[in-house]
C-alpha positions as a printed Julia matrix, in Angstrom:
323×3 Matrix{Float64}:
 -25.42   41.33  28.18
 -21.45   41.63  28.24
 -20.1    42.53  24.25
 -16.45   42.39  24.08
 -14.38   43.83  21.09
 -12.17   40.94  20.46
  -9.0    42.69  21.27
 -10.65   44.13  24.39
  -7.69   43.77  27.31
  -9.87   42.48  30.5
  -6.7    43.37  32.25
  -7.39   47.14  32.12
 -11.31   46.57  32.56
 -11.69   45.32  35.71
 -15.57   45.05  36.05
 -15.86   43.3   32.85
 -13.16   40.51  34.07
 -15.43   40.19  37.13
 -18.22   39.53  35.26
 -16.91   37.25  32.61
 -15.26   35.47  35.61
 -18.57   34.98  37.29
 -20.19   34.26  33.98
 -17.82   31.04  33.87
 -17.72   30.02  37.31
 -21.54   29.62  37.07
 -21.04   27.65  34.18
 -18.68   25.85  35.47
 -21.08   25.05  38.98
 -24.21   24.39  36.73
 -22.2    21.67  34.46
 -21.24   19.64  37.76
 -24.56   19.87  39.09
 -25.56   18.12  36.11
 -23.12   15.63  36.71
 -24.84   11.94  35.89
 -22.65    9.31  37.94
 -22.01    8.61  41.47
 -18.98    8.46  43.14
 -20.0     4.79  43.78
 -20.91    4.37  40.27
 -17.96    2.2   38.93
 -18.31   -0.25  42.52
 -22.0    -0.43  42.15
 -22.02   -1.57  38.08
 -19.36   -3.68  39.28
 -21.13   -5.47  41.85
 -24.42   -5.51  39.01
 -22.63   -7.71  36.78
 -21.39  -10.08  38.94
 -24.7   -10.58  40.89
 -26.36  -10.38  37.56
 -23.96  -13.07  35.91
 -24.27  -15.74  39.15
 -28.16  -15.28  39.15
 -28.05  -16.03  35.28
 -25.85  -18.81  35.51
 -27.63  -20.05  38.69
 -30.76  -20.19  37.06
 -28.83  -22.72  34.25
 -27.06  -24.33  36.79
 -31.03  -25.64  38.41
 -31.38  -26.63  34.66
 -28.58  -29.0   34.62
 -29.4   -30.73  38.22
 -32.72  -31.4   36.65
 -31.91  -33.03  33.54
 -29.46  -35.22  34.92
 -32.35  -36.83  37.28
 -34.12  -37.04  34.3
 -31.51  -38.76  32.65
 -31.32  -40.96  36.34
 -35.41  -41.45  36.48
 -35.11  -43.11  32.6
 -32.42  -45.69  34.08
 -34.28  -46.48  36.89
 -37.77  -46.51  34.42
 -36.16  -48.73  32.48
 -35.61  -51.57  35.25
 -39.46  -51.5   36.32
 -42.43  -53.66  35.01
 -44.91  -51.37  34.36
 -44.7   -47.67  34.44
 -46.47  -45.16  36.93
 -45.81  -41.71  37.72
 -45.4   -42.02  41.92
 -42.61  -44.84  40.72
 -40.17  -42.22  38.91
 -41.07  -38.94  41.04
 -39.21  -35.88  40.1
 -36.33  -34.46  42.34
 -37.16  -30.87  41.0
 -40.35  -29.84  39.69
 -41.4   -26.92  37.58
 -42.39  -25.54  40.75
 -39.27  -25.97  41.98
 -37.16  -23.95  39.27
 -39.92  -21.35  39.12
 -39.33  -19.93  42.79
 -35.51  -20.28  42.13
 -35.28  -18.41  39.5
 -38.09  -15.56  41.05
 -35.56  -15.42  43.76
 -33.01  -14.62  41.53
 -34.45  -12.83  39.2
 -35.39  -10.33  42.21
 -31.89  -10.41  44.04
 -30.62   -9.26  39.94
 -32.97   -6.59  39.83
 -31.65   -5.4   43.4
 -28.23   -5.25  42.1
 -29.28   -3.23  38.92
 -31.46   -0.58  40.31
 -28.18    0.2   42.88
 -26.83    0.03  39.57
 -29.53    2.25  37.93
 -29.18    4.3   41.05
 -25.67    5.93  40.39
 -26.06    6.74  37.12
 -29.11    9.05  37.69
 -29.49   12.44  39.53
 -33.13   13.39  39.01
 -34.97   12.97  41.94
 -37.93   12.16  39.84
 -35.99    9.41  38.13
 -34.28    7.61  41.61
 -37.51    7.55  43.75
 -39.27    5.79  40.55
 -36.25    3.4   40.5
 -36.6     2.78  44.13
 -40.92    2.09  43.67
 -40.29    0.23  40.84
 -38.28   -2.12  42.18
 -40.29   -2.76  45.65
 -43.27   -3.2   42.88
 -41.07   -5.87  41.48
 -40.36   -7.79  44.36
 -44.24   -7.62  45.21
 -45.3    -9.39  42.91
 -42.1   -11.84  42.74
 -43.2   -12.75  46.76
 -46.82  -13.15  45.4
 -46.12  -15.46  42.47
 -44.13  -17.44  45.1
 -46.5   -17.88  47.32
 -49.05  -18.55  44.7
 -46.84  -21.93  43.55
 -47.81  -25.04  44.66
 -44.84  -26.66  47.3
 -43.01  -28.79  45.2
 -40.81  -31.91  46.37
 -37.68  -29.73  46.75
 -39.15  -26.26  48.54
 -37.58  -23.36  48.54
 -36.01  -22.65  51.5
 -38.59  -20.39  53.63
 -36.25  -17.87  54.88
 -35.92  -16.92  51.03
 -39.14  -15.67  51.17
 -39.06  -13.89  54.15
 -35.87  -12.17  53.38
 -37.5   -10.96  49.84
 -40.4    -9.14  51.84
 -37.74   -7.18  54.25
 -35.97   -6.02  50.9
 -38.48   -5.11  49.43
 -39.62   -3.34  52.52
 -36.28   -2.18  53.08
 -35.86   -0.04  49.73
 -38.85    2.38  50.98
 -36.51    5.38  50.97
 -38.13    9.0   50.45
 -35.45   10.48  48.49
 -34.93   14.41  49.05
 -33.38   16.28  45.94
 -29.39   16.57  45.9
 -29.39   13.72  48.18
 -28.38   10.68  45.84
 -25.55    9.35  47.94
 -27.46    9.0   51.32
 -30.0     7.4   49.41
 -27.05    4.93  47.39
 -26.02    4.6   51.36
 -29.56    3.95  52.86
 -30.16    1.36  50.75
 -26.86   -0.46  51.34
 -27.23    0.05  54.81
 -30.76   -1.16  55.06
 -30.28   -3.98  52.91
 -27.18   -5.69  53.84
 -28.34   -8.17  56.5
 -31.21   -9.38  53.75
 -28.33   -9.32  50.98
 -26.81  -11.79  53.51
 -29.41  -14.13  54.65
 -30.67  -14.62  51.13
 -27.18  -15.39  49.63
 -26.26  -17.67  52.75
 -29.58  -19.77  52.06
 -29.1   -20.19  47.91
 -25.33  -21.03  48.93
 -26.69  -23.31  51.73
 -28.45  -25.56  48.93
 -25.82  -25.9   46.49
 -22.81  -27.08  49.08
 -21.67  -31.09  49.6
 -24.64  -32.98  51.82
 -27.58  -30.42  50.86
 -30.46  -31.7   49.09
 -29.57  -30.12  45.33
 -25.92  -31.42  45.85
 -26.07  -34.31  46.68
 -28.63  -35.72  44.58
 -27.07  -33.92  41.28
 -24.23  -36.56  42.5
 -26.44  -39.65  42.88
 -27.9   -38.82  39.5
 -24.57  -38.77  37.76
 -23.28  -41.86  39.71
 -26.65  -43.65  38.89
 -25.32  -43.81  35.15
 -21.99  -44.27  35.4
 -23.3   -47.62  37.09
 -25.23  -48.04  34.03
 -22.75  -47.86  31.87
 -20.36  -50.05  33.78
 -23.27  -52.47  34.22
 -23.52  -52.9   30.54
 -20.11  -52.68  29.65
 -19.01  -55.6   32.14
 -21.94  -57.63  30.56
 -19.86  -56.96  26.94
 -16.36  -57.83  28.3
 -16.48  -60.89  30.67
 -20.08  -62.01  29.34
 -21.7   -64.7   31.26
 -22.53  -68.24  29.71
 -25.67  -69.3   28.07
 -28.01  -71.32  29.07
 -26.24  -74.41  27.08
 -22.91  -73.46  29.13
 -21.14  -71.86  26.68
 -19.46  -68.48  26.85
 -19.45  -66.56  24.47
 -16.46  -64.97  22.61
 -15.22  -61.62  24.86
 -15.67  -58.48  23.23
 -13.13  -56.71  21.38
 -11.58  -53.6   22.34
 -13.71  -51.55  19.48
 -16.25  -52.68  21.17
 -15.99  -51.49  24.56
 -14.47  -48.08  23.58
 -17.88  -46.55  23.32
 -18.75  -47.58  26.73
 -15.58  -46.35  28.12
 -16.0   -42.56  26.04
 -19.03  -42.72  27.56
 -18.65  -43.65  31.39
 -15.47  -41.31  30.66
 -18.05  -38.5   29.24
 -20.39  -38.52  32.52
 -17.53  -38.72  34.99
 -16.24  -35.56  33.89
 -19.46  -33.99  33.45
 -20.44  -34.79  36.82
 -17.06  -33.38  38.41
 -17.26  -30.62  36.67
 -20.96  -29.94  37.86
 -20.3   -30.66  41.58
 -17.31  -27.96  40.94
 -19.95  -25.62  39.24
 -22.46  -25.76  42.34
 -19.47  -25.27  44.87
 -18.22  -22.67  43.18
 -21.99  -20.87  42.83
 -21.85  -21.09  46.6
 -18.78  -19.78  47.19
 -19.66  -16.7   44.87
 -22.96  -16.08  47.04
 -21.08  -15.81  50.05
 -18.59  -13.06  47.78
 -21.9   -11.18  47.15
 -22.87  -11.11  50.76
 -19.22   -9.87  51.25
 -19.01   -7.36  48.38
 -22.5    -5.77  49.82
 -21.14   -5.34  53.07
 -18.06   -3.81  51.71
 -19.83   -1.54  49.5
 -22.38   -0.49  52.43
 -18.99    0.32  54.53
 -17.36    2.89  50.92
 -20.71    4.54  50.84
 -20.18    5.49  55.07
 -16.58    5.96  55.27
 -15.27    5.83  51.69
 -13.39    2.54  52.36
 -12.74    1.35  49.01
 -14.27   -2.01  48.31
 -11.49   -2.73  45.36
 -10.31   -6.59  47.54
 -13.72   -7.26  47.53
 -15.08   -6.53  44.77
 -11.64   -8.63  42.87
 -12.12  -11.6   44.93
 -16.5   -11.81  43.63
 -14.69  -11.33  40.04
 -12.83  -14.21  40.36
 -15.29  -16.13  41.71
 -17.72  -15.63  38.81
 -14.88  -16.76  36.36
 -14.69  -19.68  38.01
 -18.48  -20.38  37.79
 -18.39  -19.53  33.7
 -15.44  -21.95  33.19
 -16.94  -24.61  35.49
 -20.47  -23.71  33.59
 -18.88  -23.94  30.63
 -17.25  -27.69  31.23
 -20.65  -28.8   32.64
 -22.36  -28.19  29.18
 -20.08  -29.14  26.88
């Protein structure tokens, strides 16, 4: 063991300055190589929250299309003589939101275990992370397939696409490897990242099932609401002839706040499922961009900005929508 005497002068004691030198460079190797984060660590947790926050709001998003045909199956109730369930059927079922929200839950979990991934350098530690999620997205494929079809499938390529991630991620990880692992994965991955965002975009755009009847719900009740408030204002005469007295304007107003009300709840919930679409695609494009840093270090920064702004747009419009 090297002793010094604090005013020793290294300067004049040449092996000792060798050794002290070695002593530190050792140190210096041995605190790197304990180094926790990736160089793709700050893209990857990037790309996790946004993928994290669409899923999340996604998953709400379902929530909203499926109350307001509710909200249009009690207007339409409400005009029938007797009531039976095949008479008011259900755009979405349980069923329905169930595999949704499995699909996203899985495509989150994806995003967090590249996440995950960066921020670990045991070997132990990344090849669990890599089992555990395949494990995940198992059983999420199972469940699926266990759910009775509802009247708005899933689209099947969903499912599909879940079994090639989750066969993709099968990566035996060799120790001091952890970026060609980060890499494999994105490389592996990327056309599944793809196809599964392009098909949950595909059913939120203008003339897809989800889209258009969120629409036809909303516009079913602002007919409602018009219906009743032209029977207030220019009411029609009685069976004697006579008209009664047109309603005053304090009694129309909550009609109008109303009709008002839904109108901008519905535009701001067609604006919420474009703009969910448009940040799937910004995923699918942040993936690819991140699978292209991890090969040739091209930074993914545009990327990456543009999927940002596209999830603020989906909390504001979110936001509006549930007011």
């Amino acid at each position: 063991m090297l002793k010094a005497h604090p005013h020793t002068d290294y300067m004049s004691h040449p092996r000792e300055a060798f050794l002290l030198a070695s002593i530190l460079a050792a140190f210096a190797v041995l605190l790197t190589s304990c180094a926790t984060t990736s160089k793709m660590a700050k893209p990857l947790n990037q790309f996790s929250n946004a993928a994290t926050d669409a899923t999340i709001i996604t998953a709400s998003a379902l929530t909203v299309v499926q109350n307001a045909d509710q909200d249009e199956g009690v207007i339409k109730a409400s005009k029938l003589t007797s009531l039976k369930e095949k008479d008011v059927p259900e755009f979405f079922r349980p069923e329905d939101l169930l595999q949704r929200q499995l699909v996203l839950q899985a495509l989150g979990n994806y995003a967090t275990t590249l996440k995950t991934l960066s921020g670990v350098d045991r070997s132990a530690d990344i090849q669990k992370s890599f089992d555990s999620l395949k494990t995940s997205i198992e059983s999420t494929v199972t469940t699926i397939n266990k759910l009775d079809t509802g009247s708005t499938p899933i689209p099947s390529g969903v499912v599909s696409g879940l079994v090639s991630l989750g066969s993709n991620v099968v990566i035996a990880y060799s120790v001091g490897e952890r970026e060609k692992a980060i890499r494999t994965a994105l490389e592996r991955s990327d056309s599944t990242v793809k196809e599964i965002c392009a098909l949950l975009a595909s059913e939120l755009r203008p003339g897809r099932p989800i889209y258009d009847q969120l629409q036809r719900a909303y516009r079913t009740q602002e007919e409602a609401i018009s219906d009743n408030f032209e029977a207030i204002s220019s009411p029609k005469p009685d069976k004697d002839g006579k008209t009664p007295p047109a309603a005053k304007p304090s009694d129309l107003a909550p009609y109008a706040k109303t009709f008002i009300g839904i109108r901008t709840k519905k535009e701001n919930s067609m604006a919420l499922l474009s703009s969910l679409a448009s940040a799937y695609r910004g995923i699918a494009e942040a993936h690819t961009a991140l699978k292209i840093e991890s090969e040739t270090g091209a930074k993914s920064e545009i990327q990456l900005r543009q999927l940002s702004a596209a999830i603020d747009r989906v909390k504001f419009f979110y936001a509006q929508a549930t007011k």
